[in-house]
Amino acid sequence: ENFRLQDIRADDIQNWMIFLSQKKGLSVKTIKNLRSILSTMLKDARMKRLISENPCDFIKPSIVHSQGHGRPTREEIARVFSSLENWNNNLILMLANYVSSLTGLRNGEIRALRWNDLLQKENCIVVNHNYTSHSGLKKTKSGKVRVVALPVKLWKYLTSTPGYPESFVFSYDGKRPVGAQTLERSFCNAFCKIGVSKRDQILRHLTFHSWRV
């Protein structure tokens, strides 16, 4: 969204910082640096009398520290998974979100799932990897392997037509999982479809990570 210089308010900057943290996944340090650059620019604008005050002066530097992750309501969860159309008819993305909502698997853990992780133990997922775009498969964040139960019907559905044991479950070709941002966007777009706007998602701190809350 574009703003005129004179129209920028403290609330706008606060929402922008939260957006950078929750939606873009930027670190606290990076967000502070960006805020500092913006503040310097606005300070210069004030000195030139283009604006009467610097809205950054009214923002607490610790704002991004205090933001947790919200969670959708039960009604919203039921509605978002009630129709494949909410997920642009993409079954892979819908199932990835659904499995995460039931198990609390992280974005990277969902992406790291391979068929042998579902077939080792009946009605369960063996979570032993995380996946990043830079490093590929690596250990989970905790470094521990854990076994997570799935509803019987869902497990049977997922394993009814399995791929090769080493291929990825949530993938279009089995060789590489869907992207991290693809999962984030699918979450955001699906909730927009049921009436939870992007702004509301930012204010409520709703992201793919919310499935873990």
mmCIF file of C-alpha atoms in Angstrom:
data_model
loop_
_atom_site.group_PDB
_atom_site.id
_atom_site.type_symbol
_atom_site.label_atom_id
_atom_site.label_comp_id
_atom_site.label_asym_id
_atom_site.label_seq_id
_atom_site.Cartn_x
_atom_site.Cartn_y
_atom_site.Cartn_z
ATOM 1 C CA GLU A 1 0.000 0.000 0.000
ATOM 2 C CA ASN A 2 1.300 3.457 -0.913
ATOM 3 C CA PHE A 3 1.118 6.432 1.446
ATOM 4 C CA ARG A 4 1.718 10.109 0.965
ATOM 5 C CA LEU A 5 4.543 11.308 3.200
ATOM 6 C CA GLN A 6 2.182 13.550 5.158
ATOM 7 C CA ASP A 7 -0.277 10.684 5.711
ATOM 8 C CA ILE A 8 2.124 8.249 7.417
ATOM 9 C CA ARG A 9 1.087 7.633 11.016
ATOM 10 C CA ALA A 10 2.638 5.704 13.884
ATOM 11 C CA ASP A 11 0.010 2.957 13.525
ATOM 12 C CA ASP A 12 0.972 2.485 9.875
ATOM 13 C CA ILE A 13 4.612 1.988 10.794
ATOM 14 C CA GLN A 14 3.705 -0.392 13.609
ATOM 15 C CA ASN A 15 1.565 -2.502 11.259
ATOM 16 C CA TRP A 16 4.380 -2.463 8.709
ATOM 17 C CA MET A 17 6.866 -3.753 11.317
ATOM 18 C CA ILE A 18 4.464 -6.501 12.359
ATOM 19 C CA PHE A 19 3.938 -7.390 8.691
ATOM 20 C CA LEU A 20 7.710 -7.704 8.182
ATOM 21 C CA SER A 21 7.934 -9.984 11.196
ATOM 22 C CA GLN A 22 4.858 -12.149 10.775
ATOM 23 C CA LYS A 23 4.437 -12.295 7.000
ATOM 24 C CA LYS A 24 7.944 -11.800 5.668
ATOM 25 C CA GLY A 25 9.736 -13.646 8.465
ATOM 26 C CA LEU A 26 12.413 -10.965 8.896
ATOM 27 C CA SER A 27 14.559 -11.023 12.023
ATOM 28 C CA VAL A 28 14.134 -8.495 14.810
ATOM 29 C CA LYS A 29 17.557 -7.026 13.965
ATOM 30 C CA THR A 30 16.651 -6.526 10.301
ATOM 31 C CA ILE A 31 13.331 -4.895 11.192
ATOM 32 C CA LYS A 32 15.079 -2.547 13.630
ATOM 33 C CA ASN A 33 17.542 -1.587 10.919
ATOM 34 C CA LEU A 34 14.726 -0.861 8.463
ATOM 35 C CA ARG A 35 12.881 1.174 11.086
ATOM 36 C CA SER A 36 16.072 3.153 11.748
ATOM 37 C CA ILE A 37 16.473 3.928 8.037
ATOM 38 C CA LEU A 38 12.836 5.016 7.796
ATOM 39 C CA SER A 39 13.193 7.144 10.917
ATOM 40 C CA THR A 40 16.257 8.886 9.466
ATOM 41 C CA MET A 41 14.347 9.665 6.271
ATOM 42 C CA LEU A 42 11.365 11.022 8.196
ATOM 43 C CA LYS A 43 13.637 13.035 10.466
ATOM 44 C CA ASP A 44 15.151 14.658 7.384
ATOM 45 C CA ALA A 45 11.662 15.360 6.043
ATOM 46 C CA ARG A 46 10.756 17.054 9.326
ATOM 47 C CA MET A 47 13.874 19.220 9.223
ATOM 48 C CA LYS A 48 12.835 20.312 5.739
ATOM 49 C CA ARG A 49 9.345 21.056 7.129
ATOM 50 C CA LEU A 50 7.694 18.527 4.837
ATOM 51 C CA ILE A 51 6.056 16.953 7.894
ATOM 52 C CA SER A 52 5.333 18.359 11.346
ATOM 53 C CA GLU A 53 6.603 15.365 13.346
ATOM 54 C CA ASN A 54 8.397 12.061 12.922
ATOM 55 C CA PRO A 55 5.874 9.239 13.511
ATOM 56 C CA CYS A 56 8.741 6.840 14.286
ATOM 57 C CA ASP A 57 9.245 8.739 17.546
ATOM 58 C CA PHE A 58 5.984 7.251 18.789
ATOM 59 C CA ILE A 59 6.858 3.624 18.016
ATOM 60 C CA LYS A 60 8.394 1.434 20.685
ATOM 61 C CA PRO A 61 11.532 -0.263 19.321
ATOM 62 C CA SER A 62 10.504 -3.484 21.080
ATOM 63 C CA ILE A 63 7.189 -3.800 19.213
ATOM 64 C CA VAL A 64 8.348 -6.846 17.218
ATOM 65 C CA HIS A 65 9.562 -8.604 20.368
ATOM 66 C CA SER A 66 6.124 -8.764 21.915
ATOM 67 C CA GLN A 67 4.251 -10.253 18.998
ATOM 68 C CA GLY A 68 3.234 -13.866 19.438
ATOM 69 C CA HIS A 69 1.312 -16.007 17.016
ATOM 70 C CA GLY A 70 -2.467 -16.025 17.055
ATOM 71 C CA ARG A 71 -4.646 -18.961 16.125
ATOM 72 C CA PRO A 72 -7.806 -19.064 14.030
ATOM 73 C CA THR A 73 -11.062 -19.803 15.825
ATOM 74 C CA ARG A 74 -12.608 -23.264 15.604
ATOM 75 C CA GLU A 75 -15.317 -21.856 13.355
ATOM 76 C CA GLU A 76 -12.730 -20.325 11.006
ATOM 77 C CA ILE A 77 -10.769 -23.566 10.867
ATOM 78 C CA ALA A 78 -13.912 -25.518 10.020
ATOM 79 C CA ARG A 79 -14.851 -23.015 7.318
ATOM 80 C CA VAL A 80 -11.413 -22.784 5.726
ATOM 81 C CA PHE A 81 -11.195 -26.556 5.306
ATOM 82 C CA SER A 82 -14.832 -26.936 4.238
ATOM 83 C CA SER A 83 -14.095 -26.344 0.567
ATOM 84 C CA LEU A 84 -11.180 -27.007 -1.758
ATOM 85 C CA GLU A 85 -12.085 -23.751 -3.513
ATOM 86 C CA ASN A 86 -10.709 -21.846 -0.513
ATOM 87 C CA TRP A 87 -7.328 -23.256 -1.525
ATOM 88 C CA ASN A 88 -7.725 -22.442 -5.215
ATOM 89 C CA ASN A 89 -8.516 -26.140 -5.837
ATOM 90 C CA ASN A 90 -4.960 -27.074 -4.837
ATOM 91 C CA LEU A 91 -5.270 -30.316 -2.878
ATOM 92 C CA ILE A 92 -1.566 -30.458 -2.011
ATOM 93 C CA LEU A 93 -1.605 -27.091 -0.256
ATOM 94 C CA MET A 94 -4.892 -27.793 1.487
ATOM 95 C CA LEU A 95 -3.622 -31.135 2.815
ATOM 96 C CA ALA A 96 -0.311 -29.622 3.910
ATOM 97 C CA ASN A 97 -2.156 -27.012 5.954
ATOM 98 C CA TYR A 98 -4.635 -29.571 7.268
ATOM 99 C CA VAL A 99 -1.932 -31.940 8.462
ATOM 100 C CA SER A 100 -0.114 -29.060 10.142
ATOM 101 C CA SER A 101 -3.330 -27.909 11.837
ATOM 102 C CA LEU A 102 -3.774 -31.377 13.369
ATOM 103 C CA THR A 103 -0.150 -32.081 14.250
ATOM 104 C CA GLY A 104 1.511 -28.715 14.828
ATOM 105 C CA LEU A 105 4.304 -29.536 12.379
ATOM 106 C CA ARG A 106 6.418 -26.539 11.419
ATOM 107 C CA ASN A 107 6.579 -25.214 7.880
ATOM 108 C CA GLY A 108 9.952 -26.878 7.303
ATOM 109 C CA GLU A 109 8.819 -30.153 8.889
ATOM 110 C CA ILE A 110 5.763 -30.336 6.648
ATOM 111 C CA ARG A 111 7.933 -29.694 3.613
ATOM 112 C CA ALA A 112 10.462 -32.310 4.745
ATOM 113 C CA LEU A 113 7.905 -35.116 4.958
ATOM 114 C CA ARG A 114 8.700 -38.038 2.683
ATOM 115 C CA TRP A 115 6.567 -41.072 2.045
ATOM 116 C CA ASN A 116 8.681 -43.349 4.212
ATOM 117 C CA ASP A 117 7.924 -40.996 7.134
ATOM 118 C CA LEU A 118 4.237 -41.929 6.783
ATOM 119 C CA LEU A 119 4.733 -45.622 6.097
ATOM 120 C CA GLN A 120 7.043 -46.528 8.979
ATOM 121 C CA LYS A 121 4.243 -46.699 11.528
ATOM 122 C CA GLU A 122 0.506 -47.094 10.964
ATOM 123 C CA ASN A 123 -1.619 -43.969 11.484
ATOM 124 C CA CYS A 124 1.468 -41.932 12.396
ATOM 125 C CA ILE A 125 4.037 -39.551 10.989
ATOM 126 C CA VAL A 126 7.681 -39.921 11.943
ATOM 127 C CA VAL A 127 9.065 -36.385 12.146
ATOM 128 C CA ASN A 128 12.826 -36.533 11.813
ATOM 129 C CA HIS A 129 13.730 -33.757 9.378
ATOM 130 C CA ASN A 130 13.322 -30.083 8.643
ATOM 131 C CA TYR A 131 13.649 -28.639 5.137
ATOM 132 C CA THR A 132 15.109 -25.297 4.111
ATOM 133 C CA SER A 133 15.588 -23.918 0.631
ATOM 134 C CA HIS A 134 19.289 -23.327 1.272
ATOM 135 C CA SER A 135 20.259 -26.530 3.067
ATOM 136 C CA GLY A 136 17.623 -29.031 1.999
ATOM 137 C CA LEU A 137 16.954 -31.790 4.518
ATOM 138 C CA LYS A 138 18.468 -31.384 7.949
ATOM 139 C CA LYS A 139 17.652 -32.254 11.562
ATOM 140 C CA THR A 140 14.522 -30.890 13.220
ATOM 141 C CA LYS A 141 14.799 -27.634 15.141
ATOM 142 C CA SER A 142 14.945 -29.527 18.446
ATOM 143 C CA GLY A 143 17.283 -32.151 17.010
ATOM 144 C CA LYS A 144 14.903 -34.866 18.175
ATOM 145 C CA VAL A 145 12.831 -37.418 16.274
ATOM 146 C CA ARG A 146 9.184 -37.595 17.285
ATOM 147 C CA VAL A 147 6.162 -39.644 16.276
ATOM 148 C CA VAL A 148 2.873 -37.796 15.728
ATOM 149 C CA ALA A 149 -0.495 -39.537 15.427
ATOM 150 C CA LEU A 150 -2.877 -38.825 12.556
ATOM 151 C CA PRO A 151 -6.617 -39.512 12.362
ATOM 152 C CA VAL A 152 -7.065 -42.953 10.819
ATOM 153 C CA LYS A 153 -9.118 -41.727 7.851
ATOM 154 C CA LEU A 154 -6.605 -39.005 7.004
ATOM 155 C CA TRP A 155 -3.640 -41.390 7.257
ATOM 156 C CA LYS A 156 -5.371 -43.920 5.011
ATOM 157 C CA TYR A 157 -6.244 -41.189 2.507
ATOM 158 C CA LEU A 158 -2.689 -39.861 2.382
ATOM 159 C CA THR A 159 -1.151 -43.307 2.030
ATOM 160 C CA SER A 160 -3.684 -44.681 -0.449
ATOM 161 C CA THR A 161 -1.471 -43.729 -3.393
ATOM 162 C CA PRO A 162 2.034 -43.220 -1.958
ATOM 163 C CA GLY A 163 5.012 -42.112 -4.009
ATOM 164 C CA TYR A 164 8.527 -43.491 -3.834
ATOM 165 C CA PRO A 165 9.740 -43.846 -0.213
ATOM 166 C CA GLU A 166 12.345 -41.077 -0.561
ATOM 167 C CA SER A 167 10.130 -38.650 -2.505
ATOM 168 C CA PHE A 168 8.424 -35.716 -0.810
ATOM 169 C CA VAL A 169 4.765 -35.937 0.163
ATOM 170 C CA PHE A 170 3.801 -32.309 -0.439
ATOM 171 C CA SER A 171 5.440 -31.841 -3.804
ATOM 172 C CA TYR A 172 4.448 -31.518 -7.438
ATOM 173 C CA ASP A 173 7.201 -33.783 -8.727
ATOM 174 C CA GLY A 174 8.377 -35.679 -5.636
ATOM 175 C CA LYS A 175 11.881 -34.284 -6.002
ATOM 176 C CA ARG A 176 11.401 -30.954 -4.277
ATOM 177 C CA PRO A 177 8.733 -29.919 -1.756
ATOM 178 C CA VAL A 178 6.470 -26.914 -2.179
ATOM 179 C CA GLY A 179 8.101 -23.632 -1.188
ATOM 180 C CA ALA A 180 7.957 -22.162 2.291
ATOM 181 C CA GLN A 181 6.402 -18.941 1.009
ATOM 182 C CA THR A 182 3.957 -20.970 -1.079
ATOM 183 C CA LEU A 183 2.600 -22.478 2.139
ATOM 184 C CA GLU A 184 2.461 -19.059 3.783
ATOM 185 C CA ARG A 185 0.592 -17.561 0.829
ATOM 186 C CA SER A 186 -1.818 -20.491 0.692
ATOM 187 C CA PHE A 187 -2.690 -19.916 4.354
ATOM 188 C CA CYS A 188 -3.157 -16.176 3.829
ATOM 189 C CA ASN A 189 -5.222 -16.525 0.655
ATOM 190 C CA ALA A 190 -7.455 -19.245 2.077
ATOM 191 C CA PHE A 191 -8.364 -17.145 5.105
ATOM 192 C CA CYS A 192 -9.016 -14.163 2.852
ATOM 193 C CA LYS A 193 -11.496 -16.382 0.989
ATOM 194 C CA ILE A 194 -13.503 -16.883 4.191
ATOM 195 C CA GLY A 195 -13.475 -13.199 5.081
ATOM 196 C CA VAL A 196 -10.369 -12.806 7.260
ATOM 197 C CA SER A 197 -8.605 -9.960 5.468
ATOM 198 C CA LYS A 198 -4.832 -9.607 5.181
ATOM 199 C CA ARG A 199 -4.956 -6.677 7.581
ATOM 200 C CA ASP A 200 -6.911 -8.719 10.137
ATOM 201 C CA GLN A 201 -4.420 -11.541 9.779
ATOM 202 C CA ILE A 202 -1.571 -9.149 10.503
ATOM 203 C CA LEU A 203 -3.334 -7.635 13.510
ATOM 204 C CA ARG A 204 -4.187 -11.103 14.869
ATOM 205 C CA HIS A 205 -0.720 -12.466 14.004
ATOM 206 C CA LEU A 206 -2.146 -15.271 11.876
ATOM 207 C CA THR A 207 0.414 -17.114 9.747
ATOM 208 C CA PHE A 208 1.157 -20.714 8.809
ATOM 209 C CA HIS A 209 2.949 -20.941 12.169
ATOM 210 C CA SER A 210 -0.437 -20.377 13.828
ATOM 211 C CA TRP A 211 -1.162 -24.080 13.325
ATOM 212 C CA ARG A 212 1.367 -24.698 16.124
ATOM 213 C CA VAL A 213 -0.389 -22.462 18.631
#
